[in-house]
Short mmCIF file of C-alpha atoms and ligand atoms in Angstrom, two decimals:
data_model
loop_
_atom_site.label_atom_id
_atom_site.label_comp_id
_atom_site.label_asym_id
_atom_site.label_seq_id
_atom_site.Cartn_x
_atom_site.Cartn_y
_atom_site.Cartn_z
CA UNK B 1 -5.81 -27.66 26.59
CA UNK B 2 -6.34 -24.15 27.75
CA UNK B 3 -3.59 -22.17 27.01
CA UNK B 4 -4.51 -18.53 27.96
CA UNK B 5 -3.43 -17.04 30.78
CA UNK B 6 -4.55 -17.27 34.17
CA UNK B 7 -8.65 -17.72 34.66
CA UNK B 8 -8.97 -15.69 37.84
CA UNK B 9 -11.09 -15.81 41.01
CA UNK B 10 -11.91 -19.32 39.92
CA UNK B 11 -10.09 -20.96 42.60
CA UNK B 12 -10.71 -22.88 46.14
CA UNK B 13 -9.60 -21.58 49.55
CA UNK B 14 -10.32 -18.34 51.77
CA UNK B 15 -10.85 -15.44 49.70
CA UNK B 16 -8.68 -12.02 50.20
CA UNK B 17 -10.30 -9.58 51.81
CA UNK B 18 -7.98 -6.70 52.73
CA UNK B 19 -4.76 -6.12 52.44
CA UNK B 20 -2.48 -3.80 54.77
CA UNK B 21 0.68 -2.25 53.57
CA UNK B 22 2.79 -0.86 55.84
CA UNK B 23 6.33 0.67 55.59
CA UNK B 24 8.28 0.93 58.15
CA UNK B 25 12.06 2.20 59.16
CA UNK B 26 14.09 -0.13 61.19
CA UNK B 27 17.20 0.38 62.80
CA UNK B 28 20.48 -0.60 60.77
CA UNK B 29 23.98 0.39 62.43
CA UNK B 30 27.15 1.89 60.84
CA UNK B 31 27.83 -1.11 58.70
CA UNK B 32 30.53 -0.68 55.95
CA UNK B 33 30.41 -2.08 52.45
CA UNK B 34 32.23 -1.50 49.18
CA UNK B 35 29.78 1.54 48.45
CA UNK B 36 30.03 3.39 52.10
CA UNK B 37 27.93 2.38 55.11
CA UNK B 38 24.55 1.91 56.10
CA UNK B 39 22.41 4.13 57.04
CA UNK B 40 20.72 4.17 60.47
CA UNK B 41 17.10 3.18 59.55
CA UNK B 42 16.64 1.00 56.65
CA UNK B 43 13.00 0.86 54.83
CA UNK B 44 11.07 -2.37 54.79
CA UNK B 45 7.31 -3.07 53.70
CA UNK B 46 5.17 -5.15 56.12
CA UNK B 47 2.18 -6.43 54.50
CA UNK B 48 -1.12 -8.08 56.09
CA UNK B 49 -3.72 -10.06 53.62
CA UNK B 50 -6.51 -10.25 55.73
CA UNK B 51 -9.15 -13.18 54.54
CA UNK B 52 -12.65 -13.44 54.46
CA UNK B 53 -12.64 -16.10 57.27
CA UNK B 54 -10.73 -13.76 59.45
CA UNK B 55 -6.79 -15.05 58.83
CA UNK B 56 -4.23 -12.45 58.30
CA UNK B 57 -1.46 -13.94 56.68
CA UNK B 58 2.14 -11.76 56.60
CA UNK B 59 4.70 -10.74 54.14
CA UNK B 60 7.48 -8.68 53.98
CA UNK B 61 10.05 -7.53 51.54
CA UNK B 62 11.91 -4.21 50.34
CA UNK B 63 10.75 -1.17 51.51
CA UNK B 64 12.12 1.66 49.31
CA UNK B 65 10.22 3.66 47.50
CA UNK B 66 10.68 2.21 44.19
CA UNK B 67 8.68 -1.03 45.69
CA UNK B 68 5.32 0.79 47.01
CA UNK B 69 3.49 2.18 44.09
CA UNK B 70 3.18 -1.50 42.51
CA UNK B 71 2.97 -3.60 45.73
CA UNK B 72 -0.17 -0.66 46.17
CA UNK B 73 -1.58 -1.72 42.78
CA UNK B 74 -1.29 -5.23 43.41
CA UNK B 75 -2.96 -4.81 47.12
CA UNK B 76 -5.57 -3.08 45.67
CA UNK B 77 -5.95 -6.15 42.60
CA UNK B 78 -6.39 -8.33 45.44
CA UNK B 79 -9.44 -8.65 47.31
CA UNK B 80 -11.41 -11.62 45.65
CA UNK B 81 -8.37 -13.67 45.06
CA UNK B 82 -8.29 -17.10 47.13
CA UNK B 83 -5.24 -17.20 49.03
CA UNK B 84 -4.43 -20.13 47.30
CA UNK B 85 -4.16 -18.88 43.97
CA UNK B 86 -0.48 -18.46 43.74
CA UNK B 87 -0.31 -18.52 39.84
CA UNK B 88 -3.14 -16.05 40.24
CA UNK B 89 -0.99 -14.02 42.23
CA UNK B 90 1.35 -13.93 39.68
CA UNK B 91 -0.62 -13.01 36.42
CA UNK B 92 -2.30 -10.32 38.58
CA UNK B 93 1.25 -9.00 39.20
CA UNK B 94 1.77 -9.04 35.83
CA UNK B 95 -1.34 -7.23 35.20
CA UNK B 96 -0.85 -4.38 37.56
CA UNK B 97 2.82 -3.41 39.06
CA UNK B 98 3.81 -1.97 35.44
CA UNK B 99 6.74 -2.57 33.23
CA UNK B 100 8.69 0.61 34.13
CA UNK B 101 9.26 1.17 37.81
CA UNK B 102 12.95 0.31 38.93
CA UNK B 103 13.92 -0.07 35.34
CA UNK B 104 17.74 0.22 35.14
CA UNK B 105 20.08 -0.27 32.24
CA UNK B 106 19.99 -3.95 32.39
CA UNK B 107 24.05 -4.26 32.05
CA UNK B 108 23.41 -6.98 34.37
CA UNK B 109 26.43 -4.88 36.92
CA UNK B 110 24.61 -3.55 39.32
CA UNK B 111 25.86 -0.26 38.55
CA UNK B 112 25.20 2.92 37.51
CA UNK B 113 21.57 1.95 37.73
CA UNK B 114 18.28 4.01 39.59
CA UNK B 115 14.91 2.67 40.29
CA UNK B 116 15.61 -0.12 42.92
CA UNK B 117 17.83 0.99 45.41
CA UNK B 118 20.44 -1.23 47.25
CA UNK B 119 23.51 1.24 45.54
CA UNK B 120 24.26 -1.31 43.38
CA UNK B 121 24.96 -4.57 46.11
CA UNK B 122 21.71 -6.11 44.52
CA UNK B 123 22.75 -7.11 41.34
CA UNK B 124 20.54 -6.15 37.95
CA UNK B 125 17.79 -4.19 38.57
CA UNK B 126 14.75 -4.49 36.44
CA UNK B 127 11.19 -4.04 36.51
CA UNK B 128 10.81 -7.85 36.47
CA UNK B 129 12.88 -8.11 39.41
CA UNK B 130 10.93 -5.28 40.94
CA UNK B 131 7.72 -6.56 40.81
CA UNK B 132 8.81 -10.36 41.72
CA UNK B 133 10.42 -8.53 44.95
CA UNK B 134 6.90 -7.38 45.54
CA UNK B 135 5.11 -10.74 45.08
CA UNK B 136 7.65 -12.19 47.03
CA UNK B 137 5.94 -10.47 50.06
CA UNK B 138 2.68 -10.79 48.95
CA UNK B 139 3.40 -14.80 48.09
CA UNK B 140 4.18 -15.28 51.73
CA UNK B 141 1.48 -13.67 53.28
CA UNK B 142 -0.63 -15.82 51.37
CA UNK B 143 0.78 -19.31 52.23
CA UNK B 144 0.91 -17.70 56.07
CA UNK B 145 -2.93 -17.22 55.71
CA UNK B 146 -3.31 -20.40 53.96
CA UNK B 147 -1.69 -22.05 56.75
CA UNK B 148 -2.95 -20.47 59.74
CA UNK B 149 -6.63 -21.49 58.12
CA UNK B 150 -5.51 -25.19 57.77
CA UNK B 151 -3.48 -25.38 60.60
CA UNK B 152 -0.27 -25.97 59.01
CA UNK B 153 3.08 -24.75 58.55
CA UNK B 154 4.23 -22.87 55.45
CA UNK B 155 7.07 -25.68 55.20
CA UNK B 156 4.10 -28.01 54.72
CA UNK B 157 2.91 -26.40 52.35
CA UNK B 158 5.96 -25.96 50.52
CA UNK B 159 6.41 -30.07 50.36
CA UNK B 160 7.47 -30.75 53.66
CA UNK B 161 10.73 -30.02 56.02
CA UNK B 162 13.79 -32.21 55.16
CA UNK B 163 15.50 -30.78 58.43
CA UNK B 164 14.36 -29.60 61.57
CA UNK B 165 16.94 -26.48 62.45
CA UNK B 166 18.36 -24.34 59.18
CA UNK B 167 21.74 -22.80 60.04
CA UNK B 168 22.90 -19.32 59.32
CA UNK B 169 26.38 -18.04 59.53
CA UNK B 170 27.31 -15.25 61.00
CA UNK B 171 27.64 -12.20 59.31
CA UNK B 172 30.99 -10.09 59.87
CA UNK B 173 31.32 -6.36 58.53
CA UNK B 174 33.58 -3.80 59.16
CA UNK B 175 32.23 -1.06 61.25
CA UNK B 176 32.13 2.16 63.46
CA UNK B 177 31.12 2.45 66.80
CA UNK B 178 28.29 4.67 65.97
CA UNK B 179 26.79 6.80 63.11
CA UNK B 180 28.49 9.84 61.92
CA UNK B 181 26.86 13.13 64.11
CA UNK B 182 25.30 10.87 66.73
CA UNK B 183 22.22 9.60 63.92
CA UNK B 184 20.53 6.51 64.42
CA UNK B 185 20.38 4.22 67.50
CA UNK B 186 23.18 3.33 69.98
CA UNK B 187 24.75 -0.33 70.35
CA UNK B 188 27.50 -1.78 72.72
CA UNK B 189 29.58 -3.62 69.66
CA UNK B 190 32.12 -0.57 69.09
CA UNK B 191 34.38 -0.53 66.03
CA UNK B 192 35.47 -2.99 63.70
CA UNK B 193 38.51 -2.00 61.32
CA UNK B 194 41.20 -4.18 61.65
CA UNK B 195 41.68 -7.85 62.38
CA UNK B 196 41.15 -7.93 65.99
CA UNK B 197 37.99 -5.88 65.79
CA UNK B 198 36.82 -8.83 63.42
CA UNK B 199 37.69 -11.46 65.38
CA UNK B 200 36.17 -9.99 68.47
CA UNK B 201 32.99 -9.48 66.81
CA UNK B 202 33.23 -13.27 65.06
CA UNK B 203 33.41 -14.45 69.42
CA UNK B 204 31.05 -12.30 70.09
CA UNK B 205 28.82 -13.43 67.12
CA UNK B 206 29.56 -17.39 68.27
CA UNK B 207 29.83 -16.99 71.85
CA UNK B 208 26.09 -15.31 71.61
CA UNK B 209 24.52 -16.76 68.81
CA UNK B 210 26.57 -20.30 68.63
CA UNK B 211 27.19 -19.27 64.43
CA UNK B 212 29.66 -21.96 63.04
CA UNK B 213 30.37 -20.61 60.05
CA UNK B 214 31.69 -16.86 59.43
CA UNK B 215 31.37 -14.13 56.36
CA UNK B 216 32.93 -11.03 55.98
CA UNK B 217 31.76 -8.05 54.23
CA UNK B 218 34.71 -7.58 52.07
CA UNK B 219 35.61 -4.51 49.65
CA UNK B 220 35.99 -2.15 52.47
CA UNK B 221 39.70 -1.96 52.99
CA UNK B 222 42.96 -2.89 50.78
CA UNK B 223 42.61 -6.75 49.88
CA UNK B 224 46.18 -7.57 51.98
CA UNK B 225 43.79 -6.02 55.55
CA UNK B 226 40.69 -8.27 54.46
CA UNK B 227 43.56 -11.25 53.61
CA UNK B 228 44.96 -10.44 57.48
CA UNK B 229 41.08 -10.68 58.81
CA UNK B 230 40.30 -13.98 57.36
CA UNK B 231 43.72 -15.40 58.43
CA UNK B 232 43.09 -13.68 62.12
CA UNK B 233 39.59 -15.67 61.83
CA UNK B 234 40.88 -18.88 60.72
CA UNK B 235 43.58 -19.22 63.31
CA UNK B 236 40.84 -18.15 65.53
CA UNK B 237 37.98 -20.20 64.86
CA UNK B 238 40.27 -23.38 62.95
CA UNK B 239 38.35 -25.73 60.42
CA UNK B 240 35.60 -23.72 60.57
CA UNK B 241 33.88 -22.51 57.45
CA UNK B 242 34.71 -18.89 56.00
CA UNK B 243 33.65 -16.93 53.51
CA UNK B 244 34.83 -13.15 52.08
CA UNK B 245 32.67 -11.08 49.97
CA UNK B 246 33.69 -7.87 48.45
CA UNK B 247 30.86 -7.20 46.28
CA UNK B 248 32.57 -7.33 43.04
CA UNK B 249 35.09 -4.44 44.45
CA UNK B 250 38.34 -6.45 42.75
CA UNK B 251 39.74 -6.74 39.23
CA UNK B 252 40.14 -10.01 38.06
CA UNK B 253 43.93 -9.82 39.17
CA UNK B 254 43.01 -9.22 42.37
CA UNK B 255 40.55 -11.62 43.30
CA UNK B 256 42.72 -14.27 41.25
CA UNK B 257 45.71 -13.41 43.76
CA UNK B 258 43.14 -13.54 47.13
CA UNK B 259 41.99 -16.63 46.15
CA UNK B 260 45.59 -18.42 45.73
CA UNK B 261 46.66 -16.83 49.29
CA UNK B 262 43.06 -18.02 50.82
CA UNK B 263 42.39 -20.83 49.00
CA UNK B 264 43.20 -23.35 52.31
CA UNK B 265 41.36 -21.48 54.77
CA UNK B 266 37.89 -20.31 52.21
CA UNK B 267 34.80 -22.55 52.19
CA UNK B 268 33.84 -20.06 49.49
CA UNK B 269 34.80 -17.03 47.62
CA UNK B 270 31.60 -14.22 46.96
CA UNK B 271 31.32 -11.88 43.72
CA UNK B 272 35.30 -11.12 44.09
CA UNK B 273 34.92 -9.23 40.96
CA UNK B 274 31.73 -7.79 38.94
CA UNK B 275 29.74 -9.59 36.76
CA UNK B 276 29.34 -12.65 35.06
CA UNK B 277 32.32 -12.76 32.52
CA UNK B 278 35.00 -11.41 35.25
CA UNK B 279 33.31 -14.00 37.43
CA UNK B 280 34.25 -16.71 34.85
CA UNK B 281 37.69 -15.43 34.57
CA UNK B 282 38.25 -16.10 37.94
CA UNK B 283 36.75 -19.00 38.35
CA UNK B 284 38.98 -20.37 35.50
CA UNK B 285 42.23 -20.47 37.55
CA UNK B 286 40.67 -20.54 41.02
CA UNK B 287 40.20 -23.94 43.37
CA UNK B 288 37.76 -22.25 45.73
CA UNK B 289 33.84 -22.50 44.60
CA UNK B 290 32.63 -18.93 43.45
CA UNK B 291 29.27 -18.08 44.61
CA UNK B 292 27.42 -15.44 43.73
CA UNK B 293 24.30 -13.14 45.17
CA UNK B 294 25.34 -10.54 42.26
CA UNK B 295 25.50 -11.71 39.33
CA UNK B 296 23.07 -14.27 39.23
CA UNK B 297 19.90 -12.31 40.65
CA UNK B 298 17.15 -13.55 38.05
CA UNK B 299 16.75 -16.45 35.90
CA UNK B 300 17.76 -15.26 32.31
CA UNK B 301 21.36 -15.05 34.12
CA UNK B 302 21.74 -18.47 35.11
CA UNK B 303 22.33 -20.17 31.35
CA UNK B 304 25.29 -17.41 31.06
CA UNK B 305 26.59 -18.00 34.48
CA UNK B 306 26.48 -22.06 34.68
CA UNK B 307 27.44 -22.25 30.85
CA UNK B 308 31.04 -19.99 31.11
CA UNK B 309 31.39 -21.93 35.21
CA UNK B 310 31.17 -18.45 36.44
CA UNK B 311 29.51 -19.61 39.73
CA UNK B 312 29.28 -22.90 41.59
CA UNK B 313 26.96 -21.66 44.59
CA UNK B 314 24.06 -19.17 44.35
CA UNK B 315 22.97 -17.35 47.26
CA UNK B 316 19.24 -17.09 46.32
CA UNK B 317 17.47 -14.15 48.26
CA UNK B 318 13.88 -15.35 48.09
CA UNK B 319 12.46 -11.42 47.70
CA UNK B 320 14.35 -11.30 44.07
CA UNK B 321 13.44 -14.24 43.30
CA UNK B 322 9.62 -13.80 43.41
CA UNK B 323 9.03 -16.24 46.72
CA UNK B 324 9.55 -19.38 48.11
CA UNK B 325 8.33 -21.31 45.44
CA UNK B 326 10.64 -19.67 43.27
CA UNK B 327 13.10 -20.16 45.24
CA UNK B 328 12.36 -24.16 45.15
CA UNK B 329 12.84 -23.91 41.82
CA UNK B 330 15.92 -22.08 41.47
CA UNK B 331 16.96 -24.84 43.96
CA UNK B 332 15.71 -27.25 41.23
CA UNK B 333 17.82 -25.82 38.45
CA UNK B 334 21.24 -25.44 40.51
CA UNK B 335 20.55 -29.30 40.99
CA UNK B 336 20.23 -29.80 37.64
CA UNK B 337 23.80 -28.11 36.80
CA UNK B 338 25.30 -29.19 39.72
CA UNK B 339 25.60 -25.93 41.39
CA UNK B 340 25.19 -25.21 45.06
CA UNK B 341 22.82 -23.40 46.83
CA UNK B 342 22.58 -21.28 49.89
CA UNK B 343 20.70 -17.71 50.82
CA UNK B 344 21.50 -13.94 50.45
CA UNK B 345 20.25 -11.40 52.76
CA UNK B 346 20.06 -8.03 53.19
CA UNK B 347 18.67 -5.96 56.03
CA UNK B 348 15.14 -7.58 57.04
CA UNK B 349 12.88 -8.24 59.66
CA UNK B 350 12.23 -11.50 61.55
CA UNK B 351 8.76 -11.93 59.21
CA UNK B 352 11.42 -12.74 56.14
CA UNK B 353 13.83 -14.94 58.34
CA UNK B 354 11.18 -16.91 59.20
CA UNK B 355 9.83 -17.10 55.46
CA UNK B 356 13.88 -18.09 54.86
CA UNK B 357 13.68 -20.83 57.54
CA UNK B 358 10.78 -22.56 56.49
CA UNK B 359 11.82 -22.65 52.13
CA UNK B 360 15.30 -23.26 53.70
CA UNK B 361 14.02 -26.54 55.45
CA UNK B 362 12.36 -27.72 52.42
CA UNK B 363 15.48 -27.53 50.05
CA UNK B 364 17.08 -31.09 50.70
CA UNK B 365 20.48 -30.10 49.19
CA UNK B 366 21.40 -26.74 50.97
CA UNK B 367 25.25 -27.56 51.73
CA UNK B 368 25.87 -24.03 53.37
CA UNK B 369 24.92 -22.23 56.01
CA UNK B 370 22.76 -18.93 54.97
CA UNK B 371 23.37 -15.43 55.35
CA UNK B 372 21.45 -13.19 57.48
CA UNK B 373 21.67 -9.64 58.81
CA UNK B 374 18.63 -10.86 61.75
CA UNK B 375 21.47 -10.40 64.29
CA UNK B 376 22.33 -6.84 63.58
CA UNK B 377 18.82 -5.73 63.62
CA UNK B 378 17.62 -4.74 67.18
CA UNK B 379 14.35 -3.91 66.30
CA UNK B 380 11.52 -6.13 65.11
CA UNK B 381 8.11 -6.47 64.65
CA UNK B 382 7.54 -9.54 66.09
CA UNK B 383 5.95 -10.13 69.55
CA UNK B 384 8.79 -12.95 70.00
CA UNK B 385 12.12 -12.13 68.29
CA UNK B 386 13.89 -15.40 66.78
CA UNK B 387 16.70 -16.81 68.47
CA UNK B 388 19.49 -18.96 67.23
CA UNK B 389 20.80 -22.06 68.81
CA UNK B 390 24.80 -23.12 67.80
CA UNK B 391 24.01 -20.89 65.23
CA UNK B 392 20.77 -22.45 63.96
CA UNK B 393 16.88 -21.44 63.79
CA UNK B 394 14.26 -23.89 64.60
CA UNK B 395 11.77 -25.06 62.16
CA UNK B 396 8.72 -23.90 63.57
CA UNK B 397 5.33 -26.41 63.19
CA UNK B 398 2.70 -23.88 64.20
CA UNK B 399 0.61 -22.43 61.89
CA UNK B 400 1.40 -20.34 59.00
CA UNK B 401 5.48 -18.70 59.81
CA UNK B 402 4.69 -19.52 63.33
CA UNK B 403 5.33 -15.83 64.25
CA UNK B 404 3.08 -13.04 65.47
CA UNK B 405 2.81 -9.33 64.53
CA UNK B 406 3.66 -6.52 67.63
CA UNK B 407 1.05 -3.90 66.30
CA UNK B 408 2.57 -1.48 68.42
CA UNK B 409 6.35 -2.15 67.30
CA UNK B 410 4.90 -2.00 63.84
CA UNK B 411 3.41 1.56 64.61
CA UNK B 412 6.63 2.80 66.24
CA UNK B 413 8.56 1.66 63.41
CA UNK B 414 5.92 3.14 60.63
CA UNK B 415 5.64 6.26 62.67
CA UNK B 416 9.48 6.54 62.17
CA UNK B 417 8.85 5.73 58.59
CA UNK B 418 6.28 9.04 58.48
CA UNK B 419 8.33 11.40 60.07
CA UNK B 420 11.19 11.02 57.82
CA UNK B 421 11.55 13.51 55.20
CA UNK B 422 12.02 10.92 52.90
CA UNK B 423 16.08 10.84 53.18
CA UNK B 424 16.33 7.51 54.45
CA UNK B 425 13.91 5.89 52.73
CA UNK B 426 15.53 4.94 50.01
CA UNK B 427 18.77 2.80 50.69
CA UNK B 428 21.83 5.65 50.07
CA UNK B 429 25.24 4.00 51.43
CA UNK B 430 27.12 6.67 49.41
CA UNK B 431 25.35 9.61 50.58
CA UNK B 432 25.43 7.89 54.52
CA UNK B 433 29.36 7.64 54.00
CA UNK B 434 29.51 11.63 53.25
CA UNK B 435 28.11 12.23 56.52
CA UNK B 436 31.61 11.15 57.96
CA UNK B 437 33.30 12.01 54.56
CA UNK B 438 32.25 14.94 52.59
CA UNK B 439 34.29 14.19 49.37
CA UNK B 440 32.96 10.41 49.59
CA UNK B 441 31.79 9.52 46.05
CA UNK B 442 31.07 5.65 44.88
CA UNK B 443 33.98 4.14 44.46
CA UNK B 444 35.19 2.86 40.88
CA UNK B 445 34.96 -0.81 40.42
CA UNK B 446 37.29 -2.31 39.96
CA UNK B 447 38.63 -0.41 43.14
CA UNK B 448 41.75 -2.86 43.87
O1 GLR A 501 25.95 -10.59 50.36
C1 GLR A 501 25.75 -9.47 49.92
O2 GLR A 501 26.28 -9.13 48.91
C2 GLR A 501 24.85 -8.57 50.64
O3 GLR A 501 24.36 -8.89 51.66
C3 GLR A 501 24.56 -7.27 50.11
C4 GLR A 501 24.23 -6.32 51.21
O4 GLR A 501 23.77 -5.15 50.63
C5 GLR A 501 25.43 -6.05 52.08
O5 GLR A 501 26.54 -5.80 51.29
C6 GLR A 501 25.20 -4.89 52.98
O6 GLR A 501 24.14 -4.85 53.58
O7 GLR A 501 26.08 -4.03 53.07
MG1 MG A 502 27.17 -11.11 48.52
#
């Protein structure tokens, strides 16, 4: 049996042609985590993969800076490649994207760590991480080429749907009305710092969008506010699922002590505190699932994490992962340990919710609604924005994602991208709180 690696340009299917990179900057409002707040554009990378029988398939994934020199190389590796090469994908990422980009300190906290932006919400940062991020976007493109040519959806290709609609929750953050010195774009929500701006935003977020399930952004205020919010939102919105996530902002005190005083209203409590051992601490005493989009961002962290119980749910985020067949079988191995699984997100474009919906539909065992940001992004580059239906997205049977690319939304958005000096395009929460708060440094975790 032949061993070696990868023999390429070997294989069947439409050949790669060209490939089109484009980053863009997309509006993000005054969103507050456990680091500071968003800033008001937020990079992504759009790519094209243009095939020799005319098919442009799309990707997307991270757009900082730390993510363009190797998805470059790899564009550049591509032409040649058949679209259905996926392993060959893979070994010519290995090949190209380099072993040092994004390298951090591999503590495994998220902190203290440069190279792949995020400020330390993304969990370990490493250049394997980095360049799986990159094929991630690359690996979709390909099966939306592949399936535009055969005239099948990427969940086909993926095995099949197992349900026709995937539900997201809705995603609840703390927030100001508008960015510090008038930056960034307008919107009609207002503020959100106390327990009534929550729970208006949760109606507004269910009234528009029909979302059953709720999340808040956690680690922004005193645990006994955040306590207050989720109680406001339960007796609000009773029997419906809830979820707080401070991003690893508590000791293990802490998050032992919110999850006794929320354990009847919680479907789940997210990265209370930082890092796999705290994790299992708390998970020791608590009653409430942990799950995690922190601490278990790549796969030599699962055998730590299942072994100690740190985490009964991963939120997999299909860009770290390295795709959707990745993500398949990360789904695989949470079976295998009986550990949940659901999905992460971050700021992103309608290309990646629609690569989310169709591996989401594939995964029969996904027992939680997903994450995403979609709603809070007003901009798109889409010619038809998604919509949600009591809180759900429809599994789409075209071809390919089943979306279409606005060329001239892309443009606006890249031409934003151009003009910036380079300030916002890599993801700075810390230095976007100082705007509003000069002395604003990132916080100590623990912080409460
Ligand atoms: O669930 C999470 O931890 C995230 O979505 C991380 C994000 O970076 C979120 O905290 C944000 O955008 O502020
Ligand atoms: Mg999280």
């Amino acid at each position: 049996m032949d061993t070696s690696a990868h023999v390429a340009r070997t294989a069947p299917g439409p050949l790669v042609e060209e490939v089109r990179l484009t980053p863009v900057l997309t509006a993000d409002p005054p969103l507050l985590n456990a680091h500071g707040v968003h800033q008001p554009y937020a990079a992504r990378l759009v790519i094209e993969v243009v095939t020799a029988d005319g098919t442009t398939g799309l990707g997307e994934t991270y757009g900082e800076t730390a993510y363009l020199g190797p998805a470059r190389a790899l564009a550049d590796a591509l032409p040649g490649l058949a679209v259905t090469d996926l392993n060959g994908l893979d070994a010519l990422a290995e090949e190209v994207c380099g072993t040092a980009a994004g390298a951090g300190d591999g503590t495994g906290d998220g902190a203290g760590e440069a190279g792949l932006g995020g400020g330390g919400l993304r969990g370990v940062r490493n250049a394997d991480k980095l360049r799986l991020s990159v094929v991630s976007g690359f690996e979709v493109a390909f099966l939306d080429a592949l399936g535009r040519s055969l005239g099948l959806p990427v969940h086909a290709l993926l095995g099949g749907r197992v349900r026709d609609r995937v539900d997201y929750s809705a995603y609840l953050f703390y927030r100001w009305a508008a960015h510090p010195g008038g930056r960034g774009e307008a919107d009609d929500w207002g503020d959100a710092l106390d327990p009534a701006g929550i729970v208006a935003q949760a109606r507004r977020f269910a009234d528009t969008y029909g979302f059953r399930s709720f999340k808040l952004k956690g680690g922004v205020l005193p645990p006994d506010e955040e306590i207050a919010a989720i109680r406001a939102l339960a007796r609000e919105f009773p029997g419906r699922p809830l979820r707080l996530d401070p991003n690893g902002a508590w000791s293990v005190e802490t998050s032992r002590r919110v999850e006794r005083e929320l354990r009847d209203v919680l479907e789940y409590l997210e990265d209370p505190a930082l890092g796999t051992p705290a994790m299992a601490e708390v998970a020791a005493t608590a009653r409430l699932p942990l799950a995690t989009n922190m601490c278990v961002t790549t796969v030599p962290e699962l055998a730590p994490a299942f072994a100690s119980g740190a985490v009964q749910i991963v939120l997999s985020d299909h860009h770290y992962w390295g795709g959707l067949r990745r993500t398949r079988e990360l789904a695989a191995i949470c079976r295998a340990f009986g550990v949940g699984l659901s999905m992460h997100s971050n700021t992103h474009l309608g290309i990646s919710l629609a690569a989310m919906t169709h591996v989401a539909a594939t995964v029969p065992d996904l027992a939680y609604a997903c994450d995403t940001h979609y709603p809070w992004q007003t901009e798109d580059v889409l010619t038809r924005r998604h919509t949600f239906v009591d809180g759900a997205v429809a599994v789409s049977d075209a071809p390919g994602l089943g979306v279409e690319l606005d060329r001239t939304a892309l443009a606006a958005l890249h031409a934003r991208w151009r003009a910036d000096d380079g300030t916002l395009r890599d993801r700075d929460d810390v230095a976007a709180m100082r705007a509003a708060r000069p002395d604003w440094t990132a916080p100590e975790v623990p912080r409460w």
